[in-house]
PDB file of C-alpha atoms in Angstrom:
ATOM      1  CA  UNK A   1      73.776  89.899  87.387  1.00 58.00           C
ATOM      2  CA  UNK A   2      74.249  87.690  83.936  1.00 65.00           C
ATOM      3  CA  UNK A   3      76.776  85.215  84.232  1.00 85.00           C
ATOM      4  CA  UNK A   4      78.947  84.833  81.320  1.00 86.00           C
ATOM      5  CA  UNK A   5      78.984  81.078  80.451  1.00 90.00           C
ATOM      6  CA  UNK A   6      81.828  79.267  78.418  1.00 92.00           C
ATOM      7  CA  UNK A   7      82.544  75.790  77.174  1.00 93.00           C
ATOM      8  CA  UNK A   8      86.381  74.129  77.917  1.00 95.00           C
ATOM      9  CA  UNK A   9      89.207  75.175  76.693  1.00 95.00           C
ATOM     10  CA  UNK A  10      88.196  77.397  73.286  1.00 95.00           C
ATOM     11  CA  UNK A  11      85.195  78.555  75.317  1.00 94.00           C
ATOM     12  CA  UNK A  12      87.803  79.509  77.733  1.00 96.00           C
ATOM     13  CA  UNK A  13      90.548  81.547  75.261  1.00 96.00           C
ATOM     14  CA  UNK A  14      87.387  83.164  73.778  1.00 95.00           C
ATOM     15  CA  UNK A  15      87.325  85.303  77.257  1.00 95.00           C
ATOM     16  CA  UNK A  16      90.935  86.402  77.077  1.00 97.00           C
ATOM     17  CA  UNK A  17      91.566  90.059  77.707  1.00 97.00           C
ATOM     18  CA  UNK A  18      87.706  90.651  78.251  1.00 95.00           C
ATOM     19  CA  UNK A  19      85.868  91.856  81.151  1.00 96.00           C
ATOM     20  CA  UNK A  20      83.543  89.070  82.044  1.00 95.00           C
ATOM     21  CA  UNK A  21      81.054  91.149  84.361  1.00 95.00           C
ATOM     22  CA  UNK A  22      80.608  91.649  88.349  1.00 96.00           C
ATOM     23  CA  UNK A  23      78.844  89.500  90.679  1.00 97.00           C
ATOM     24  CA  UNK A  24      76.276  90.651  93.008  1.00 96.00           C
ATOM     25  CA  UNK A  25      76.580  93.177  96.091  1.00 97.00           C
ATOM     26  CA  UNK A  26      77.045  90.859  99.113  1.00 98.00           C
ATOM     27  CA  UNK A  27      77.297  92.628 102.949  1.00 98.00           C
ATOM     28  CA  UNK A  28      80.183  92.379 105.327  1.00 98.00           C
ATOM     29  CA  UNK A  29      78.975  91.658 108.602  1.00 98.00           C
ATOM     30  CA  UNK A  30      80.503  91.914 112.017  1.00 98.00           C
ATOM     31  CA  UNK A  31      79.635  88.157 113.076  1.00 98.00           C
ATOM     32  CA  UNK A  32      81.208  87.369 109.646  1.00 98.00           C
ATOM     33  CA  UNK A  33      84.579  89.337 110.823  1.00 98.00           C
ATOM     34  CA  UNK A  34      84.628  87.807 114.170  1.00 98.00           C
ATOM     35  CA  UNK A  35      84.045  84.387 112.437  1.00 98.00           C
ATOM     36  CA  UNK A  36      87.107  84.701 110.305  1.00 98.00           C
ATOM     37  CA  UNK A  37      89.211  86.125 113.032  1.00 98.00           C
ATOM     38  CA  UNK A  38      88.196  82.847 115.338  1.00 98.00           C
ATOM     39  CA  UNK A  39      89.611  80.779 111.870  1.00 98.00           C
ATOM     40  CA  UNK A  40      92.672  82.858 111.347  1.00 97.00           C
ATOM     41  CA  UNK A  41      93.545  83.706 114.855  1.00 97.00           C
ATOM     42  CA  UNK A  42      93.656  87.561 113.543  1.00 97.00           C
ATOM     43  CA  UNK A  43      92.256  89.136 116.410  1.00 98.00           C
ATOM     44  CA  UNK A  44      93.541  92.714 116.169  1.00 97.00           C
ATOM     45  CA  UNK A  45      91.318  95.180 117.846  1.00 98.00           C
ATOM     46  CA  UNK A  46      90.664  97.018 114.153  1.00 98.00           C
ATOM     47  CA  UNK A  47      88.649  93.977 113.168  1.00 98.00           C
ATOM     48  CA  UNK A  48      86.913  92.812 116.026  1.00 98.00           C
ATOM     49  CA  UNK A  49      86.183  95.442 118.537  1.00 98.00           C
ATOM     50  CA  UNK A  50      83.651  98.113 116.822  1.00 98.00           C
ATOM     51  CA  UNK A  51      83.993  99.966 120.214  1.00 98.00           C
ATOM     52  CA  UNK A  52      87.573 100.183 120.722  1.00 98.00           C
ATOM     53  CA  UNK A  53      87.323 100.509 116.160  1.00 98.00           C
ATOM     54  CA  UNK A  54      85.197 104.029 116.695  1.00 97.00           C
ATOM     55  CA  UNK A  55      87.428 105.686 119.059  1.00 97.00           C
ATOM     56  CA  UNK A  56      91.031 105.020 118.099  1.00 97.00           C
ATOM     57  CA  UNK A  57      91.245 104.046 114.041  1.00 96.00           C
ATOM     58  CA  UNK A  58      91.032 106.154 111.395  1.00 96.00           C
ATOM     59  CA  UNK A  59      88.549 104.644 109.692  1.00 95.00           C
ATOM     60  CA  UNK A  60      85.726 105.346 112.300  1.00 95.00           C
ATOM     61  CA  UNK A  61      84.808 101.756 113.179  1.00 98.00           C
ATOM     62  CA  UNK A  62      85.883  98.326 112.304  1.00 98.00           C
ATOM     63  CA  UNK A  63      86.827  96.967 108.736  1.00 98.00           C
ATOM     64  CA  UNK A  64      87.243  93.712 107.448  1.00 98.00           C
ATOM     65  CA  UNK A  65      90.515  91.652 106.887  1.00 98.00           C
ATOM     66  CA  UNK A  66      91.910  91.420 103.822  1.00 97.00           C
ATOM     67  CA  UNK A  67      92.649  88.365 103.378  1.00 97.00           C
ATOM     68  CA  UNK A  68      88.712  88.060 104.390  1.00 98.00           C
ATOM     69  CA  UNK A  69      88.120  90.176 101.278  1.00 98.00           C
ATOM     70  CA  UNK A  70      90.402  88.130  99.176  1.00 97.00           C
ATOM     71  CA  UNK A  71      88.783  84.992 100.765  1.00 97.00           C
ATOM     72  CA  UNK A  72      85.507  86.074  99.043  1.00 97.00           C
ATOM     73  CA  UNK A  73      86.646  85.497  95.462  1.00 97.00           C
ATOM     74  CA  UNK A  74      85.808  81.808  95.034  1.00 94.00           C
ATOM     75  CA  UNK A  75      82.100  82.601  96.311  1.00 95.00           C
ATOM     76  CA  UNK A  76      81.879  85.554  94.090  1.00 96.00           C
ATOM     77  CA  UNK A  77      83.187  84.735  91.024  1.00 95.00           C
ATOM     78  CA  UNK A  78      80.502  81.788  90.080  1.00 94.00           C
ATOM     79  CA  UNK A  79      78.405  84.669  89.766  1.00 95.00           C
ATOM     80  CA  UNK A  80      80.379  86.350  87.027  1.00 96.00           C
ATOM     81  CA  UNK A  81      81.735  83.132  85.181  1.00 94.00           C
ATOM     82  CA  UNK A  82      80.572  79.853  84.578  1.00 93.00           C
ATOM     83  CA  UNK A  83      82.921  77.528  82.842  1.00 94.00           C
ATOM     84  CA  UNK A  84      81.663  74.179  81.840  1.00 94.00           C
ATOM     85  CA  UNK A  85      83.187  71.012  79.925  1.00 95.00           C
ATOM     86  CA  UNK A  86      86.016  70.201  82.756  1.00 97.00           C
ATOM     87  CA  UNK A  87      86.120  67.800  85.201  1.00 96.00           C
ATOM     88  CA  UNK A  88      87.662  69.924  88.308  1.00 96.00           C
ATOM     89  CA  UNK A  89      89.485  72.969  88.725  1.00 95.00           C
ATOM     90  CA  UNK A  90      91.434  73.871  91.562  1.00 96.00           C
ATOM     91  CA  UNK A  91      92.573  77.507  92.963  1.00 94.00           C
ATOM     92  CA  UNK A  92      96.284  77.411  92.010  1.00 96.00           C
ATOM     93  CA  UNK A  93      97.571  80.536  93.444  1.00 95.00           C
ATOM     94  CA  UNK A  94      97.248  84.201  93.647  1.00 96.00           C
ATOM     95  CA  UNK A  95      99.707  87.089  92.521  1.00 91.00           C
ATOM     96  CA  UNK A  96     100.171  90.774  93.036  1.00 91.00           C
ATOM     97  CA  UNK A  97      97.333  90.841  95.916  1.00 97.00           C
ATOM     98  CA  UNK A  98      97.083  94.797  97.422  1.00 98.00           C
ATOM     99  CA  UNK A  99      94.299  95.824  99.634  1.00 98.00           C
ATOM    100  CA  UNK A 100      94.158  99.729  98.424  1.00 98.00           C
ATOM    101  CA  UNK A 101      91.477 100.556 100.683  1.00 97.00           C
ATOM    102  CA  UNK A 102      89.288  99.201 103.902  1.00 98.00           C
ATOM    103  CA  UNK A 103      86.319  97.215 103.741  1.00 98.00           C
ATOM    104  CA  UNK A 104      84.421  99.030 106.871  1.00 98.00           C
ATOM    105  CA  UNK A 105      81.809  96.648 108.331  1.00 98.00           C
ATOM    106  CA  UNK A 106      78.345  97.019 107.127  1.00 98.00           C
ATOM    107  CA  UNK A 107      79.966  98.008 103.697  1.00 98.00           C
ATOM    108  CA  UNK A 108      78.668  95.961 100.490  1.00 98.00           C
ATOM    109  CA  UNK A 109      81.319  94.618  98.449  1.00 98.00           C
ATOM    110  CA  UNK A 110      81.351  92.868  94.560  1.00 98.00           C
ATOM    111  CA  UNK A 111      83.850  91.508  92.759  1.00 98.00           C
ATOM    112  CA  UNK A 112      84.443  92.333  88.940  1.00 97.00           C
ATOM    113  CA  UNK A 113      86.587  89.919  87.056  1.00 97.00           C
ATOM    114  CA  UNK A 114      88.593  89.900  83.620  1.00 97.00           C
ATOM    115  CA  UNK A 115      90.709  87.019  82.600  1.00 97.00           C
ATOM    116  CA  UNK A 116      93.855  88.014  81.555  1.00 98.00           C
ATOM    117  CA  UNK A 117      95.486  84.829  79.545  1.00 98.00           C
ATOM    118  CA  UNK A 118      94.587  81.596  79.461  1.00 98.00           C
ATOM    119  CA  UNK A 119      97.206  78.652  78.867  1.00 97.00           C
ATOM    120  CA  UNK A 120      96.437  75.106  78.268  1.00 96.00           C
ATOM    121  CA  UNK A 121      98.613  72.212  79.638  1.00 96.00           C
ATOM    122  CA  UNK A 122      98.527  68.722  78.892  1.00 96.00           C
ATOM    123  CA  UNK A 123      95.008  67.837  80.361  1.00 95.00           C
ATOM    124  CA  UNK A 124      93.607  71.197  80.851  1.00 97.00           C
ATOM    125  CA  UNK A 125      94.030  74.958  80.798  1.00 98.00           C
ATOM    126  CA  UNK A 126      95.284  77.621  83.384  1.00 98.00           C
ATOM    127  CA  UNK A 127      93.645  80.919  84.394  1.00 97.00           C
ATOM    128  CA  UNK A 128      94.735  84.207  85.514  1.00 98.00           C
ATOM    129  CA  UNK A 129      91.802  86.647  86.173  1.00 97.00           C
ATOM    130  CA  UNK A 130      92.427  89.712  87.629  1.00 98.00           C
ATOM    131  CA  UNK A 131      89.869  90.232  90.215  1.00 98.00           C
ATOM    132  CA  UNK A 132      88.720  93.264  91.649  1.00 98.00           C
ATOM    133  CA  UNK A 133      86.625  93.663  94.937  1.00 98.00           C
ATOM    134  CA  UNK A 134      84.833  97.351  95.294  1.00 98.00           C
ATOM    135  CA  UNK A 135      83.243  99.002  98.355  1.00 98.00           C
ATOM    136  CA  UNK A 136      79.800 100.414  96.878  1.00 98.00           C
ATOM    137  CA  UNK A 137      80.612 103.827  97.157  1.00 97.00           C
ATOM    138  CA  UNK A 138      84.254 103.692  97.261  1.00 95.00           C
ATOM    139  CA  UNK A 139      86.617 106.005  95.339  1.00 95.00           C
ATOM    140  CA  UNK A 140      89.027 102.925  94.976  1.00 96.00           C
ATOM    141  CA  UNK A 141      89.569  99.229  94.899  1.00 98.00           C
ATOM    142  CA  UNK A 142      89.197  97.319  98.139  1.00 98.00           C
ATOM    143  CA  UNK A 143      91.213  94.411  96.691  1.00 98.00           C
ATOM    144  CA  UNK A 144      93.063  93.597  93.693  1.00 98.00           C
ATOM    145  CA  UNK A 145      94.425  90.430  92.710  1.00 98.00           C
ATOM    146  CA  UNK A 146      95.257  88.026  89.762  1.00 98.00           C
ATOM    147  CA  UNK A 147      94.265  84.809  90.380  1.00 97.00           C
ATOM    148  CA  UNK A 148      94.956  81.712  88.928  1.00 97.00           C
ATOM    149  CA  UNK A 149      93.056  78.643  88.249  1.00 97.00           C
ATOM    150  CA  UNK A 150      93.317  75.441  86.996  1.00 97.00           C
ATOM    151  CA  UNK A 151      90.561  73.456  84.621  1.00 97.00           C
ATOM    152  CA  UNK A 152      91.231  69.620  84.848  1.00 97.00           C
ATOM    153  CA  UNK A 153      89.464  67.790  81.325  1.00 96.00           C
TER     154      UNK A 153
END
């Protein structure tokens, strides 16, 4: 995919109200469910018994956390944006997260990101971008989120 590339803050407010692109389709594994559920302490059955997943949900195996889904963002969005001329930026929040649909193991997922207003502060400028995560082949949204970020000069 072609990441969009911008330069501080005017590079930044160029973007606003603009669909910057989608990163690359990236596979949900099992080990990578289990993994989060051993960092969460989410263990519920749905997640991390494919078994137990096949017989009894209604999804016909296991699916991913959401919060796993939204925990993809910062890896995916580098892909679709690359904003230079600061010298940090931190993940300041999120806002109006939904999960509208499961993320079934051995699914591919990719984020596509627009930035809906950017805001500059004394010393930088703040970010929402709504995100969206997509299950290749999905009818709907597995995730949908505005994010904010913060660009330090």
């Amino acid at each position: 995919m072609a990441v969009t590339t911008v330069q501080g803050i005017e590079g930044v407010q160029s973007l606003v109200g603009q669909h910057m692109g989608y990163s690359d389709w990236v596979e949900i594994t099992q080990e990578q469910v289990n993994l989060f559920a051993d960092a969460t302490g989410d263990h519920q059955w749905i997640h991390v018994d494919p078994e137990r997943a096949k017989r009894e949900s209604p999804f016909g195996g296991p699916i991913a956390h959401g919060y796993l889904t939204l925990s993809l963002i910062p890896s995916l969005l580098p892909e679709i944006v690359e904003i230079e001329g600061f010298r940090m930026g931190v993940n300041y929040g999120t806002e109006k997260v939904r999960f509208p649909s499961p993320v079934p193991v051995g699914s591919r997922v990719r984020a596509g990101a627009t930035l809906a207003s950017a805001t500059p502060f004394d010393g930088g400028i703040s970010m929402n971008m709504d995100v969206t995560v997509e299950v290749e082949g999905g009818s709907k949204p597995a995730m949908v989120a505005t994010v904010v970020y913060r660009r330090y000069l």
